[in-house]
Amino acid sequence: MNEQNPEIVLEVGEQEFTFNLTPQDVTKYFNALTQTNKVAPGNNLLMTTVKQEQRATLKPLLGNPVMVMQLAGTLLEEYAPNVEVIVKKRSTTLTA
């Protein structure tokens, strides 16, 4: 794995699940999110990026929509780069 495609292990209870995310997976997830559709994209992200041999074990856990959102959120948070972002204050003086 590399920095763009990290292997991320989430421990859920006593089980471990290994996910391999790519920038394309994350983009597909964000593009699928709508105001009325948040759980299905999360479910798809989890099921398509978990190791194939772990899918059958993960699937029953995803029956709870809150679990889906919690796992997807944790996965994305771990995938996100650690970048410090600072918003600078706007100048209060007018320029012509």
Short mmCIF file of N, CA and C in Angstrom, two decimals:
data_model
loop_
_atom_site.label_atom_id
_atom_site.label_comp_id
_atom_site.label_asym_id
_atom_site.label_seq_id
_atom_site.Cartn_x
_atom_site.Cartn_y
_atom_site.Cartn_z
N MET A 1 0.83 -1.18 0.00
CA MET A 1 0.00 0.00 0.00
C MET A 1 0.88 1.25 0.00
N ASN A 2 0.31 2.34 -0.47
CA ASN A 2 1.05 3.59 -0.45
C ASN A 2 0.19 4.67 0.20
N GLU A 3 0.70 5.89 0.21
CA GLU A 3 0.00 6.98 0.88
C GLU A 3 -1.36 7.26 0.25
N GLN A 4 -1.49 7.10 -1.06
CA GLN A 4 -2.76 7.35 -1.75
C GLN A 4 -3.74 6.19 -1.58
N ASN A 5 -3.24 4.99 -1.39
CA ASN A 5 -4.07 3.80 -1.25
C ASN A 5 -3.71 3.06 0.04
N PRO A 6 -4.00 3.67 1.18
CA PRO A 6 -3.58 3.04 2.43
C PRO A 6 -4.45 1.83 2.80
N GLU A 7 -3.86 0.92 3.54
CA GLU A 7 -4.61 -0.19 4.11
C GLU A 7 -5.01 0.26 5.51
N ILE A 8 -6.31 0.30 5.77
CA ILE A 8 -6.82 0.79 7.05
C ILE A 8 -7.54 -0.35 7.75
N VAL A 9 -7.19 -0.59 8.99
CA VAL A 9 -7.81 -1.66 9.77
C VAL A 9 -8.70 -1.02 10.83
N LEU A 10 -9.99 -1.40 10.81
CA LEU A 10 -10.93 -0.95 11.83
C LEU A 10 -11.28 -2.14 12.71
N GLU A 11 -11.25 -1.93 14.00
CA GLU A 11 -11.63 -2.97 14.95
C GLU A 11 -13.05 -2.68 15.42
N VAL A 12 -13.94 -3.63 15.20
CA VAL A 12 -15.35 -3.49 15.59
C VAL A 12 -15.64 -4.62 16.57
N GLY A 13 -15.80 -4.26 17.83
CA GLY A 13 -15.93 -5.29 18.85
C GLY A 13 -14.65 -6.09 18.89
N GLU A 14 -14.76 -7.38 18.69
CA GLU A 14 -13.57 -8.24 18.69
C GLU A 14 -13.11 -8.60 17.29
N GLN A 15 -13.75 -8.01 16.27
CA GLN A 15 -13.41 -8.33 14.88
C GLN A 15 -12.61 -7.19 14.25
N GLU A 16 -11.70 -7.56 13.37
CA GLU A 16 -10.94 -6.58 12.62
C GLU A 16 -11.32 -6.67 11.15
N PHE A 17 -11.45 -5.51 10.53
CA PHE A 17 -11.76 -5.42 9.11
C PHE A 17 -10.71 -4.55 8.44
N THR A 18 -10.19 -5.04 7.32
CA THR A 18 -9.15 -4.33 6.59
C THR A 18 -9.76 -3.74 5.32
N PHE A 19 -9.55 -2.44 5.14
CA PHE A 19 -10.09 -1.72 4.00
C PHE A 19 -8.94 -1.16 3.17
N ASN A 20 -9.12 -1.17 1.87
CA ASN A 20 -8.16 -0.57 0.94
C ASN A 20 -8.90 0.50 0.14
N LEU A 21 -8.65 1.75 0.46
CA LEU A 21 -9.31 2.86 -0.22
C LEU A 21 -8.42 3.46 -1.28
N THR A 22 -9.04 3.90 -2.36
CA THR A 22 -8.34 4.64 -3.40
C THR A 22 -9.01 6.01 -3.51
N PRO A 23 -8.36 6.98 -4.12
CA PRO A 23 -9.02 8.26 -4.35
C PRO A 23 -10.33 8.09 -5.14
N GLN A 24 -10.37 7.12 -6.04
CA GLN A 24 -11.58 6.89 -6.83
C GLN A 24 -12.73 6.40 -5.95
N ASP A 25 -12.43 5.55 -4.96
CA ASP A 25 -13.46 5.07 -4.04
C ASP A 25 -14.07 6.23 -3.26
N VAL A 26 -13.22 7.11 -2.78
CA VAL A 26 -13.68 8.23 -1.97
C VAL A 26 -14.47 9.21 -2.84
N THR A 27 -14.00 9.47 -4.05
CA THR A 27 -14.72 10.35 -4.97
C THR A 27 -16.10 9.79 -5.29
N LYS A 28 -16.17 8.50 -5.57
CA LYS A 28 -17.44 7.85 -5.88
C LYS A 28 -18.40 7.98 -4.70
N TYR A 29 -17.90 7.81 -3.48
CA TYR A 29 -18.72 7.95 -2.27
C TYR A 29 -19.28 9.36 -2.17
N PHE A 30 -18.42 10.38 -2.27
CA PHE A 30 -18.89 11.76 -2.14
C PHE A 30 -19.85 12.14 -3.26
N ASN A 31 -19.61 11.67 -4.47
CA ASN A 31 -20.50 11.99 -5.58
C ASN A 31 -21.87 11.33 -5.43
N ALA A 32 -21.94 10.21 -4.72
CA ALA A 32 -23.22 9.51 -4.53
C ALA A 32 -24.05 10.10 -3.39
N LEU A 33 -23.43 10.88 -2.51
CA LEU A 33 -24.17 11.47 -1.40
C LEU A 33 -25.16 12.51 -1.90
N THR A 34 -26.38 12.44 -1.40
CA THR A 34 -27.39 13.46 -1.68
C THR A 34 -28.08 13.79 -0.37
N GLN A 35 -28.95 14.78 -0.41
CA GLN A 35 -29.65 15.18 0.80
C GLN A 35 -30.48 14.04 1.38
N THR A 36 -31.00 13.19 0.52
CA THR A 36 -31.86 12.09 0.99
C THR A 36 -31.20 10.72 0.86
N ASN A 37 -29.92 10.68 0.54
CA ASN A 37 -29.25 9.39 0.33
C ASN A 37 -27.84 9.46 0.91
N LYS A 38 -27.70 9.00 2.15
CA LYS A 38 -26.39 9.03 2.79
C LYS A 38 -25.93 7.64 3.23
N VAL A 39 -26.87 6.79 3.60
CA VAL A 39 -26.52 5.47 4.13
C VAL A 39 -26.06 4.53 3.02
N ALA A 40 -26.77 4.50 1.90
CA ALA A 40 -26.40 3.59 0.81
C ALA A 40 -24.99 3.84 0.29
N PRO A 41 -24.58 5.09 0.06
CA PRO A 41 -23.20 5.31 -0.37
C PRO A 41 -22.18 4.85 0.68
N GLY A 42 -22.50 5.03 1.95
CA GLY A 42 -21.62 4.56 3.02
C GLY A 42 -21.51 3.05 3.01
N ASN A 43 -22.65 2.39 2.85
CA ASN A 43 -22.68 0.93 2.78
C ASN A 43 -21.85 0.44 1.59
N ASN A 44 -22.04 1.07 0.45
CA ASN A 44 -21.29 0.68 -0.75
C ASN A 44 -19.79 0.90 -0.56
N LEU A 45 -19.41 2.01 0.05
CA LEU A 45 -17.99 2.28 0.30
C LEU A 45 -17.38 1.18 1.17
N LEU A 46 -18.08 0.81 2.23
CA LEU A 46 -17.57 -0.21 3.14
C LEU A 46 -17.48 -1.58 2.46
N MET A 47 -18.54 -1.96 1.75
CA MET A 47 -18.57 -3.30 1.15
C MET A 47 -17.60 -3.44 -0.02
N THR A 48 -17.34 -2.36 -0.74
CA THR A 48 -16.44 -2.48 -1.90
C THR A 48 -14.97 -2.32 -1.54
N THR A 49 -14.69 -1.78 -0.36
CA THR A 49 -13.28 -1.57 -0.01
C THR A 49 -12.76 -2.52 1.07
N VAL A 50 -13.66 -3.28 1.72
CA VAL A 50 -13.21 -4.26 2.71
C VAL A 50 -12.60 -5.45 1.97
N LYS A 51 -11.66 -6.14 2.61
CA LYS A 51 -11.09 -7.34 1.98
C LYS A 51 -12.21 -8.31 1.65
N GLN A 52 -12.13 -8.91 0.48
CA GLN A 52 -13.19 -9.79 -0.02
C GLN A 52 -13.55 -10.89 0.97
N GLU A 53 -12.56 -11.48 1.62
CA GLU A 53 -12.83 -12.58 2.54
C GLU A 53 -13.51 -12.11 3.84
N GLN A 54 -13.62 -10.80 4.04
CA GLN A 54 -14.26 -10.26 5.25
C GLN A 54 -15.66 -9.72 4.99
N ARG A 55 -16.09 -9.71 3.73
CA ARG A 55 -17.40 -9.13 3.38
C ARG A 55 -18.56 -9.82 4.08
N ALA A 56 -18.55 -11.13 4.10
CA ALA A 56 -19.66 -11.88 4.71
C ALA A 56 -19.77 -11.59 6.21
N THR A 57 -18.66 -11.34 6.86
CA THR A 57 -18.66 -11.03 8.29
C THR A 57 -19.11 -9.59 8.54
N LEU A 58 -18.74 -8.69 7.64
CA LEU A 58 -19.09 -7.27 7.78
C LEU A 58 -20.57 -7.02 7.48
N LYS A 59 -21.12 -7.69 6.49
CA LYS A 59 -22.46 -7.40 6.00
C LYS A 59 -23.54 -7.35 7.09
N PRO A 60 -23.61 -8.32 8.02
CA PRO A 60 -24.66 -8.25 9.05
C PRO A 60 -24.54 -7.01 9.95
N LEU A 61 -23.33 -6.52 10.14
CA LEU A 61 -23.14 -5.33 10.97
C LEU A 61 -23.72 -4.08 10.32
N LEU A 62 -23.87 -4.12 9.00
CA LEU A 62 -24.32 -2.94 8.27
C LEU A 62 -25.84 -2.85 8.17
N GLY A 63 -26.55 -3.71 8.89
CA GLY A 63 -28.00 -3.63 8.93
C GLY A 63 -28.48 -2.41 9.71
N ASN A 64 -27.63 -1.88 10.56
CA ASN A 64 -27.97 -0.70 11.35
C ASN A 64 -27.40 0.53 10.64
N PRO A 65 -28.25 1.46 10.19
CA PRO A 65 -27.75 2.61 9.44
C PRO A 65 -26.78 3.49 10.23
N VAL A 66 -26.96 3.54 11.55
CA VAL A 66 -26.03 4.34 12.35
C VAL A 66 -24.64 3.69 12.36
N MET A 67 -24.60 2.38 12.38
CA MET A 67 -23.32 1.66 12.32
C MET A 67 -22.64 1.94 10.98
N VAL A 68 -23.42 1.93 9.90
CA VAL A 68 -22.86 2.23 8.57
C VAL A 68 -22.20 3.60 8.58
N MET A 69 -22.93 4.59 9.08
CA MET A 69 -22.41 5.96 9.07
C MET A 69 -21.19 6.10 9.99
N GLN A 70 -21.22 5.42 11.12
CA GLN A 70 -20.09 5.50 12.05
C GLN A 70 -18.84 4.87 11.45
N LEU A 71 -18.99 3.69 10.85
CA LEU A 71 -17.84 3.03 10.24
C LEU A 71 -17.31 3.80 9.03
N ALA A 72 -18.22 4.27 8.17
CA ALA A 72 -17.78 5.03 6.99
C ALA A 72 -17.09 6.32 7.43
N GLY A 73 -17.65 6.98 8.43
CA GLY A 73 -17.04 8.21 8.93
C GLY A 73 -15.65 7.98 9.50
N THR A 74 -15.51 6.91 10.27
CA THR A 74 -14.20 6.57 10.86
C THR A 74 -13.20 6.24 9.76
N LEU A 75 -13.64 5.49 8.77
CA LEU A 75 -12.77 5.11 7.66
C LEU A 75 -12.29 6.35 6.89
N LEU A 76 -13.21 7.26 6.60
CA LEU A 76 -12.84 8.47 5.87
C LEU A 76 -11.95 9.39 6.70
N GLU A 77 -12.22 9.45 7.99
CA GLU A 77 -11.39 10.28 8.87
C GLU A 77 -9.95 9.76 8.90
N GLU A 78 -9.82 8.45 8.94
CA GLU A 78 -8.48 7.86 8.96
C GLU A 78 -7.79 8.03 7.60
N TYR A 79 -8.55 8.02 6.52
CA TYR A 79 -8.00 8.16 5.17
C TYR A 79 -7.53 9.60 4.90
N ALA A 80 -8.21 10.55 5.52
CA ALA A 80 -7.93 11.97 5.26
C ALA A 80 -6.50 12.33 5.65
N PRO A 81 -5.86 13.15 4.84
CA PRO A 81 -4.50 13.58 5.19
C PRO A 81 -4.53 14.54 6.38
N ASN A 82 -3.44 14.57 7.11
CA ASN A 82 -3.31 15.51 8.23
C ASN A 82 -2.72 16.80 7.69
N VAL A 83 -3.59 17.74 7.37
CA VAL A 83 -3.16 19.02 6.82
C VAL A 83 -3.76 20.11 7.69
N GLU A 84 -2.92 21.05 8.09
CA GLU A 84 -3.41 22.17 8.87
C GLU A 84 -3.90 23.24 7.91
N VAL A 85 -5.16 23.64 8.08
CA VAL A 85 -5.75 24.66 7.23
C VAL A 85 -6.12 25.84 8.12
N ILE A 86 -5.69 27.03 7.71
CA ILE A 86 -5.99 28.24 8.47
C ILE A 86 -6.70 29.21 7.53
N VAL A 87 -7.80 29.76 8.01
CA VAL A 87 -8.52 30.77 7.25
C VAL A 87 -8.04 32.13 7.72
N LYS A 88 -7.52 32.91 6.80
CA LYS A 88 -7.04 34.24 7.16
C LYS A 88 -8.21 35.21 7.18
N LYS A 89 -8.13 36.16 8.10
CA LYS A 89 -9.16 37.19 8.21
C LYS A 89 -9.09 38.09 6.99
N ARG A 90 -10.26 38.52 6.56
CA ARG A 90 -10.32 39.45 5.43
C ARG A 90 -9.91 40.84 5.90
N SER A 91 -9.34 41.58 4.99
CA SER A 91 -8.97 42.95 5.30
C SER A 91 -10.24 43.78 5.43
N THR A 92 -10.28 44.67 6.42
CA THR A 92 -11.47 45.52 6.60
C THR A 92 -11.35 46.81 5.83
N THR A 93 -10.21 47.06 5.21
CA THR A 93 -10.05 48.29 4.42
C THR A 93 -10.46 48.01 2.98
N LEU A 94 -11.17 48.96 2.42
CA LEU A 94 -11.63 48.83 1.04
C LEU A 94 -10.50 49.21 0.09
N THR A 95 -10.43 48.50 -1.02
CA THR A 95 -9.44 48.83 -2.04
C THR A 95 -10.17 49.10 -3.34
N ALA A 96 -9.62 50.01 -4.15
CA ALA A 96 -10.27 50.38 -5.40
C ALA A 96 -9.76 49.57 -6.54
#
